XYZ file of C-alpha atoms in Angstrom:
127
model
C 0.000 0.000 0.000
C 2.843 2.394 0.861
C 4.468 1.674 -2.496
C 1.200 2.466 -4.287
C 0.844 5.729 -2.360
C 4.368 6.787 -3.300
C 3.697 5.902 -6.939
C 0.531 8.016 -6.927
C 2.340 10.967 -5.368
C 5.110 10.740 -7.953
C 2.518 10.679 -10.741
C 0.799 13.718 -9.242
C 4.034 15.653 -9.161
C 4.578 14.853 -12.811
C 1.115 16.216 -13.577
C 1.748 19.485 -11.773
C 4.998 20.164 -13.583
C 7.588 18.564 -11.343
C 10.999 18.208 -12.926
C 13.453 16.980 -10.344
C 17.189 16.592 -10.456
C 18.858 13.185 -10.585
C 18.415 11.105 -7.441
C 22.045 11.262 -6.343
C 21.807 15.063 -6.045
C 18.847 15.001 -3.646
C 18.801 14.126 0.030
C 16.079 12.134 1.771
C 14.694 15.357 3.289
C 14.448 16.928 -0.164
C 12.360 14.012 -1.423
C 10.146 14.013 1.670
C 9.443 17.691 1.088
C 8.731 17.242 -2.632
C 6.335 14.342 -2.080
C 4.454 15.793 0.882
C 0.757 16.570 0.536
C 1.286 20.285 1.334
C 3.900 20.488 -1.416
C 1.608 18.770 -3.937
C -1.169 21.200 -2.969
C 1.179 24.161 -3.343
C 2.307 23.069 -6.795
C -1.235 22.308 -7.959
C -2.457 25.687 -6.701
C 0.426 27.465 -8.371
C -0.149 25.733 -11.689
C -3.937 25.516 -11.908
C -5.484 28.138 -9.620
C -3.159 31.095 -9.002
C -3.736 32.363 -12.549
C -6.994 34.065 -11.481
C -7.891 36.893 -9.112
C -10.563 34.905 -7.273
C -9.901 33.729 -3.714
C -9.141 30.054 -3.061
C -11.129 28.018 -0.549
C -9.566 24.755 0.614
C -11.591 21.718 1.651
C -10.525 18.311 2.992
C -13.605 16.129 2.762
C -16.403 15.398 0.331
C -18.045 18.572 -0.939
C -21.445 19.126 -2.564
C -22.409 22.299 -4.416
C -26.207 22.054 -4.435
C -28.463 23.109 -7.297
C -29.461 26.409 -5.661
C -25.876 27.281 -4.647
C -23.564 29.692 -6.468
C -19.943 29.990 -5.346
C -17.635 32.783 -6.492
C -14.220 31.410 -5.590
C -11.691 28.788 -6.664
C -11.973 25.394 -4.994
C -9.040 23.244 -3.854
C -10.319 19.929 -2.499
C -7.888 17.416 -1.022
C -8.785 13.793 -0.333
C -12.484 14.024 -1.056
C -14.995 13.870 -3.892
C -16.756 16.884 -5.383
C -20.375 16.742 -6.547
C -21.515 19.805 -8.492
C -25.213 20.511 -9.038
C -25.081 24.321 -8.818
C -22.863 27.087 -10.199
C -19.135 27.555 -9.603
C -17.595 30.810 -10.825
C -13.965 29.812 -10.447
C -11.458 27.047 -11.054
C -11.699 23.617 -9.439
C -8.790 21.358 -8.458
C -9.401 18.047 -6.699
C -6.451 16.039 -5.349
C -6.978 12.326 -4.653
C -10.703 12.408 -5.384
C -13.302 12.408 -8.148
C -15.384 15.208 -9.639
C -18.958 14.634 -10.774
C -20.638 17.433 -12.709
C -24.372 16.766 -12.902
C -26.667 17.877 -15.712
C -27.923 21.064 -14.023
C -24.400 22.265 -13.070
C -22.414 25.157 -14.521
C -18.705 25.715 -13.923
C -17.244 28.963 -15.247
C -13.610 27.961 -14.931
C -11.154 25.120 -15.374
C -11.712 21.683 -13.848
C -8.733 19.506 -12.853
C -8.623 16.167 -11.028
C -5.221 14.874 -9.927
C -5.317 11.151 -9.201
C -9.059 11.108 -9.709
C -11.708 11.094 -12.418
C -13.986 13.736 -13.883
C -17.505 12.666 -14.856
C -19.490 15.295 -16.701
C -23.128 14.711 -17.585
C -24.301 15.775 -21.040
C -26.423 18.797 -20.088
C -23.846 20.370 -17.750
C -21.814 23.405 -18.777
C -18.078 23.926 -18.252
C -16.573 27.047 -19.830
């Protein structure tokens, strides 16, 4: 299980633009820092969210945006699934979880899942 977790973290770093130096030039502490969850979050935020002026709200468990809800911020969700039925005016990044965009949902921003899946129903809107 630990080997699988390390593999997933390495894959995530590759997705967020990690380009490390050869192994012999890095210490154990350097690798622990690079593969830590806070570091993955920082890199994902830097690459996928910090390009906008909207504030970022961070969540750590499953999150539901209901049909009557409208949120005007970027979402960073770690280790949980996101279910969208309402409107999100901002970017969405989910680490280690899935995103489901239901038919009545609208997302005015980018949607990124790192080590997770995105399921978008036909009538939903992502711009």
